[in-house]
Coordinates of C-alpha atoms and ligand atoms in Angstrom, one line a residue:
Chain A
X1 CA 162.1 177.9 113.0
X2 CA 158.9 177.5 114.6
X3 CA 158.8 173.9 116.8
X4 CA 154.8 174.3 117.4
X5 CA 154.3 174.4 113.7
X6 CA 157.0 171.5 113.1
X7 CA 155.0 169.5 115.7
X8 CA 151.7 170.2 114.0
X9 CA 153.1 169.0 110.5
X10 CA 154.0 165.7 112.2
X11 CA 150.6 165.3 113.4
X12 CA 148.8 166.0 110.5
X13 CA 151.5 163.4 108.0
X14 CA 149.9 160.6 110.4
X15 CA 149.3 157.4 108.2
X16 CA 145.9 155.3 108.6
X17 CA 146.7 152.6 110.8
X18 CA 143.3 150.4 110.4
X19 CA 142.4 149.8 107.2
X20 CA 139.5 152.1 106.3
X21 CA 136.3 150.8 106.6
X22 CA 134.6 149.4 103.9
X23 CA 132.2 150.7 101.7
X24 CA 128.7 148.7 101.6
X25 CA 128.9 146.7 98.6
X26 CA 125.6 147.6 96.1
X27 CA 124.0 144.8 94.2
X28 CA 120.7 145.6 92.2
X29 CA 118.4 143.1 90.6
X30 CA 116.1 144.3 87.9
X31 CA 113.3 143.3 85.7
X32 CA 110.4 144.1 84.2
X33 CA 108.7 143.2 87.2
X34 CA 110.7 144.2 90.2
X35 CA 113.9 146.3 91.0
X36 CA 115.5 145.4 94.2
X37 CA 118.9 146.8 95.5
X38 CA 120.8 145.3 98.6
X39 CA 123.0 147.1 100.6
X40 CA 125.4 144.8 102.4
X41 CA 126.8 146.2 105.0
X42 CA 131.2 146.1 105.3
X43 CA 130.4 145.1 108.9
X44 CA 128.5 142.1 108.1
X45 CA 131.2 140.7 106.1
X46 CA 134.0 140.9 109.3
X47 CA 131.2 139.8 111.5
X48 CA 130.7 136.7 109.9
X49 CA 134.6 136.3 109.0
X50 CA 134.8 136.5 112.8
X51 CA 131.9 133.9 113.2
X52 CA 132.7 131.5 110.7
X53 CA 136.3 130.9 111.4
X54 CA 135.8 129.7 115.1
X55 CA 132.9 127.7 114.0
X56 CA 135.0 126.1 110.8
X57 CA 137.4 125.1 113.7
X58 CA 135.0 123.5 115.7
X59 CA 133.7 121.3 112.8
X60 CA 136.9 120.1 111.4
X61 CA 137.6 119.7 115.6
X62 CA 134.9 117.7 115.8
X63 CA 135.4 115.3 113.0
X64 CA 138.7 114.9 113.9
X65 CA 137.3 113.6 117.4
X66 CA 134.5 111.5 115.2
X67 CA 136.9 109.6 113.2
X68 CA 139.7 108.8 116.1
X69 CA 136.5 107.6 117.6
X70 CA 135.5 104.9 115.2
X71 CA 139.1 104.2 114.5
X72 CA 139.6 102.9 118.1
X73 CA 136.1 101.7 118.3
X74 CA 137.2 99.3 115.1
X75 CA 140.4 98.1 116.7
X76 CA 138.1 96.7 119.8
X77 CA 135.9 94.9 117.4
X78 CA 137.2 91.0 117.0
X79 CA 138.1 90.1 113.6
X80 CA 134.6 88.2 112.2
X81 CA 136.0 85.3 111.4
X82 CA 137.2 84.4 114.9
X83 CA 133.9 84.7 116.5
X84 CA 132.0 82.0 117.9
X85 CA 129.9 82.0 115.1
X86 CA 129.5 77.6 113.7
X87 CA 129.8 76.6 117.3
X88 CA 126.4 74.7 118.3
Chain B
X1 CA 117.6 166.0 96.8
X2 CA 115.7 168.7 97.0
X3 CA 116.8 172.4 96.4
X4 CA 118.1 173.7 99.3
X5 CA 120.1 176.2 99.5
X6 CA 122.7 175.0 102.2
X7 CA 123.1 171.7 103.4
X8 CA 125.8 171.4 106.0
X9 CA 127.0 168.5 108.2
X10 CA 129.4 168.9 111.4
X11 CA 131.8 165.8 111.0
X12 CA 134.7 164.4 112.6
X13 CA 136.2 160.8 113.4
X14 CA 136.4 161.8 117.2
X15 CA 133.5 163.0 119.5
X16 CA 133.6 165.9 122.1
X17 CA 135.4 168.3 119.0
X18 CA 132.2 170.9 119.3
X19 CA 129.6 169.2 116.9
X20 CA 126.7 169.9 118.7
X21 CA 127.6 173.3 119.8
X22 CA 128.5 174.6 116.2
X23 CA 125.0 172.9 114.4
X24 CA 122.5 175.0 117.3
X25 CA 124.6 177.9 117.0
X26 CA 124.7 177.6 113.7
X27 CA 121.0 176.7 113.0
X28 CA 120.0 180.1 115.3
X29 CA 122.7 182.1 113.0
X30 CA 120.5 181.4 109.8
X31 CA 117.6 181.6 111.4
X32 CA 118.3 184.8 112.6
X33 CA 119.5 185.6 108.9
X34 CA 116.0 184.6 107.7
X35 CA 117.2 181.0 106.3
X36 CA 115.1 179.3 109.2
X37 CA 117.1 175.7 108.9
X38 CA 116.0 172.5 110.1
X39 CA 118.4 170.7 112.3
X40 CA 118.9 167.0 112.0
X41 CA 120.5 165.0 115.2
X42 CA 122.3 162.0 113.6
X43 CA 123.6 161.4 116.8
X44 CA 122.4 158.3 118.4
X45 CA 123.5 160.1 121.8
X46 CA 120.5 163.0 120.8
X47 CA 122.1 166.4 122.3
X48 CA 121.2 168.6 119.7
X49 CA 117.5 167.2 120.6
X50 CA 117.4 167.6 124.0
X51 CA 119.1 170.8 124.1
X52 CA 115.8 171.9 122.5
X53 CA 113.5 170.1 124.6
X54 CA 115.4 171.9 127.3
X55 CA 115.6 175.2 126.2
X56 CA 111.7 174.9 125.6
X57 CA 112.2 174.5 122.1
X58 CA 114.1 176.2 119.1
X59 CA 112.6 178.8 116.7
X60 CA 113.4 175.7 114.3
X61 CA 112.6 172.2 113.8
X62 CA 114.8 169.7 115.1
X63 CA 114.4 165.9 114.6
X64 CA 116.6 163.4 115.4
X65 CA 117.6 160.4 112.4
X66 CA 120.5 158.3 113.8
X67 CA 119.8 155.9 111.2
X68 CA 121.8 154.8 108.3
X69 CA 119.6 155.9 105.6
X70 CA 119.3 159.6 107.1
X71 CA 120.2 160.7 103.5
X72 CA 116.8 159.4 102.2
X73 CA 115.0 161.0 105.1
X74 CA 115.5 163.9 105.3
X75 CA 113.8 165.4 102.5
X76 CA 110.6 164.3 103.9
X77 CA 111.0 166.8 107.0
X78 CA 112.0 169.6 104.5
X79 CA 108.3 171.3 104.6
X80 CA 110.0 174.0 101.4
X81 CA 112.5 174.9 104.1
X82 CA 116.0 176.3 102.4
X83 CA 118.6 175.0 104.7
X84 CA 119.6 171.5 106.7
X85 CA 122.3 171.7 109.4
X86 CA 122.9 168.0 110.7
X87 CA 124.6 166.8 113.6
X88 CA 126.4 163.6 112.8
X89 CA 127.9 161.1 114.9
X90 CA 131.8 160.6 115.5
X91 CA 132.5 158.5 112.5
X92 CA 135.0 155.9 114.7
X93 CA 131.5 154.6 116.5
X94 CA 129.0 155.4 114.2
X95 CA 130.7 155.2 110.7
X96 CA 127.3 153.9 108.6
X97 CA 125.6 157.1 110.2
X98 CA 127.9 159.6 109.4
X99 CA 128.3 158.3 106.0
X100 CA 124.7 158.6 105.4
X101 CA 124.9 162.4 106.8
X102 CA 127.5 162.8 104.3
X103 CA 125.7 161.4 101.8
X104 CA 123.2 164.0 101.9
X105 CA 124.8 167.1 102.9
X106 CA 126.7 169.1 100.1
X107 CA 129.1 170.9 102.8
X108 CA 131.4 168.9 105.2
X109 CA 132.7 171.2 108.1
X110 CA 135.3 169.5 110.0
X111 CA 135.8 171.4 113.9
X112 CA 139.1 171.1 114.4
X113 CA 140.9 172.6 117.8
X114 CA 144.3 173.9 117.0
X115 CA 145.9 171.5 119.5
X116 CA 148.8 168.5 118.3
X117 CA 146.3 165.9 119.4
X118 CA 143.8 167.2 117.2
X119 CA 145.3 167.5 114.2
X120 CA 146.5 164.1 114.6
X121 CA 143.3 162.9 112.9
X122 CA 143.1 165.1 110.1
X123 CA 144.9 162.1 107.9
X124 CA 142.4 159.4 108.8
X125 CA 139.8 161.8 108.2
X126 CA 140.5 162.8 104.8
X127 CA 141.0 159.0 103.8
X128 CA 137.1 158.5 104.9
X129 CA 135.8 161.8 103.5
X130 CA 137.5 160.9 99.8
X131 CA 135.6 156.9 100.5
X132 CA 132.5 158.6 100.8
X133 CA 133.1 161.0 98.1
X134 CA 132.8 158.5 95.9
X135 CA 129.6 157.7 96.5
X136 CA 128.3 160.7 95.5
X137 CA 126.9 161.7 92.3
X138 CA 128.4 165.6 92.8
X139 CA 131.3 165.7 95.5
X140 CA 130.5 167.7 98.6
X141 CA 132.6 171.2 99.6
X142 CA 134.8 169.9 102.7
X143 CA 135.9 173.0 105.2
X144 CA 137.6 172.7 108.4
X145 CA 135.9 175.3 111.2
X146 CA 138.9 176.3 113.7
X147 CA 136.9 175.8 117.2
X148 CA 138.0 176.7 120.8
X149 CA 140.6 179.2 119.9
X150 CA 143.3 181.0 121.8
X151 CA 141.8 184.1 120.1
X152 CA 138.3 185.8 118.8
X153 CA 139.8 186.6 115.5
X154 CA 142.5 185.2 113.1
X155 CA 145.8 186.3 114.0
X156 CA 149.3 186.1 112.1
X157 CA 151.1 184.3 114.9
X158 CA 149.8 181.9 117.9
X159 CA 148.7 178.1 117.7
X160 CA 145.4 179.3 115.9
X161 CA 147.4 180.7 113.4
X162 CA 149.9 177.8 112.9
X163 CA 147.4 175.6 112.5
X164 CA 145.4 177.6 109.7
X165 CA 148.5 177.6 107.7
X166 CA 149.4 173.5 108.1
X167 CA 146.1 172.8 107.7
X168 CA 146.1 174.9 104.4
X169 CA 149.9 173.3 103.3
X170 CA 148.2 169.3 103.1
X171 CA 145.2 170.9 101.4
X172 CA 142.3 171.5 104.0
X173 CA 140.5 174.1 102.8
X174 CA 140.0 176.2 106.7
X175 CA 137.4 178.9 107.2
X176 CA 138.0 182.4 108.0
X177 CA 135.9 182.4 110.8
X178 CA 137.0 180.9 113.8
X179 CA 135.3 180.0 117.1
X180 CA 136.8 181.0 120.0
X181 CA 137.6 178.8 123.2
X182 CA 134.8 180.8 125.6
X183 CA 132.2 180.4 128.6
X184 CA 129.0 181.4 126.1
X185 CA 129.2 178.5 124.1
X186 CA 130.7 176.2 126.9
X187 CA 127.7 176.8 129.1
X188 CA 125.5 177.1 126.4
X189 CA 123.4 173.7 126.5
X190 CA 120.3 173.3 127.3
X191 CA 119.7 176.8 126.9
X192 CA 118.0 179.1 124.9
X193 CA 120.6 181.0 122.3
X194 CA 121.4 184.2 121.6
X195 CA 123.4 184.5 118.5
X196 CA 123.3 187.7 117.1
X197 CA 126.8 189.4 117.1
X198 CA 129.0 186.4 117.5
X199 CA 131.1 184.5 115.4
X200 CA 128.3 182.0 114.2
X201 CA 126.5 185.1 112.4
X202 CA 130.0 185.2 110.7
X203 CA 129.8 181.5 110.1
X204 CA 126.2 181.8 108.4
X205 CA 127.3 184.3 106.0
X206 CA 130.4 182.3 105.2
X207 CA 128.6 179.4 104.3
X208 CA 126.4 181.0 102.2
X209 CA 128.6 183.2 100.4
X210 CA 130.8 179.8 99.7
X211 CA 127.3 178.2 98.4
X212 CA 127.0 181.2 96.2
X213 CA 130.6 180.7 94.7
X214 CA 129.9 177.2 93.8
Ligands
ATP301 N1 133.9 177.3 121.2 C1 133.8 176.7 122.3 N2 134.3 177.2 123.5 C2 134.2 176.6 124.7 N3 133.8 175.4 124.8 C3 133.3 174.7 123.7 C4 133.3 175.4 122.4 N4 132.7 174.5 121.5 C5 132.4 173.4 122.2 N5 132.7 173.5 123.5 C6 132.5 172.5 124.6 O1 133.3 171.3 124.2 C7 132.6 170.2 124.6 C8 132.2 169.3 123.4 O2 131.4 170.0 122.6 P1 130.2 169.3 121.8 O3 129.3 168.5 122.8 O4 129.5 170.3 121.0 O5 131.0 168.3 120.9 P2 130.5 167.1 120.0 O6 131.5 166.9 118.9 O7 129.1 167.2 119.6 O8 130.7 165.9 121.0 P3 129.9 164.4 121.0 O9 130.7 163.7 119.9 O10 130.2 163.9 122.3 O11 128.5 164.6 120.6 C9 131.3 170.7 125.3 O12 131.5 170.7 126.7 C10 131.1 172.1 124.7 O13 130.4 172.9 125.6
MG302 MG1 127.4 166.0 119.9

């Protein structure tokens, strides 16, 4: 039994722990006029995942806010028909 | 591409595994063979390139692409010349680079230490060498180069030899040669390089004899 070449084995079995990276994804657009091909790049697509999911948050945060605002903003308002509105 | 007769690229997820050291030596090997190469540095870091500028220059070209499109480049540096050796960029930091040096180059050497630690990464590395295999039209030749060896030459026991024969068990195809662990090509930047009888001349002859094969 050799333990170095046991220990080597081991080493080399090692799974992928992040997923690989991705590919760019290839789209082409062609005519008789024009032939255009974009590369998007993998990154792109987790840089805006990244972007876009704090940024959803803050919208839906913010509307949230916006519509407990006008909700207590409506409670303050007298009902109309109890103004002072026909007095002289 | 055009019709060269070698194309080779130094790869590896990791830096510091003796990319730079093996595409210069390598480069003066074929040069020295009369296959005068020209050496890409994909590396956004730029050794390969300044180890010319310091050394006053190599009896090659060198330029330096650390873009993502290297692959469409380089054929406009070629000048007829037969042979590319590119330097490419650890593929953990610089993953769009390297994939573009893969792209072009139709033999993927791998320097590998025979070390645990090393050989740790050989799984992750085949994952992203069979991804960019498919986005070639003809798959590439993948070696691994045994680098900073206990020994000059390929023995039948020792950690050199363990590690030719795992390697070879999970399919890696390994190189005869071998480059030993040694001052000469540890204190060889930025100097100018003597190659002829060392293990590079070996590598040079390997390579092409392989090309021949395929
Ligand atoms: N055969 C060898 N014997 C002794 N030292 C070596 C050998 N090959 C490389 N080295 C040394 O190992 C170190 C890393 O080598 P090198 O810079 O070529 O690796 P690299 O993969 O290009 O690294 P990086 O990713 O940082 O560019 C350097 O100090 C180099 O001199
Ligand atoms: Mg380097």
């Amino acid at each position: 039994m050799n333990q170095r070449k046991d220990n080597y084995r081991a080493a080399l079995r090692r799974e992928p722990v992040e997923p690989p990276p991705l590919a760019p994804r290839v789209t082409t657009l062609s005519n008789r006029y024009v032939r255009v091909t974009i590369e998007l790049d993998a990154d792109v697509q987790r840089r805006l995942d990244r972007w876009v999911t704090p940024a959803a948050t803050l919208v839906t945060g913010t509307a949230r806010t916006a519509l407990s605002v006008v909700a207590a903003l409506t409670e303050r308002v007298p009902p109309s028909d109890s103004g002072t509105r026909g007095r002289p | 591409m055009a019709d060269v007769l070698l194309s080779c690229a130094f790869v590896n997820l990791k830096p510091g595994v003796g990319k730079t050291t093996s595409a210069v030596w390598l480069a003066h090997a074929l040069c020295a063979m009369d296959v005068p190469p020209l050496l890409v540095d994909s590396d956004p870091a730029g050794s390969a390139l300044r180890w010319s500028e310091l050394a006053g220059g190599f009896p090659f070209p060198v330029v330096a692409l650390p873009v993502g499109d290297v692959h469409r480049c380089i054929d406009d540096f070629l000048g007829g010349r037969q042979a590319v050796v590119l330097d490419a960029p650890q593929l953990e930091d610089h993953a769009r680079i390297a994939r573009g040096v893969m792209r072009h180059a139709d033999e993927w050497i791998v320097p590998v230490t025979p070390a645990p630690i090393e050989l740790d990464r050989m799984a992750p590395i085949q994952a992203e060498m069979g991804e960019v295999q498919s986005l070639r039209a003809e798959p590439a030749r993948t070696a691994v180069l045994l680098n900073r060896t206990n020994r000059r030459e390929s023995t039948r026991t020792g950690p050199d030899a363990d590690a030719r024969e795992v390697l070879a068990e999970r399919g890696f195809d390994v190189l005869d040669t071998q480059i030993a662990r040694l001052d000469l090509y540890s204190q060889s930047f930025g100097g100018p390089v003597q190659v002829e009888n060392t293990a590079y001349m070996d590598l040079a002859g390997e390579l092409l004899k392989r090309r021949e094969g395929a």
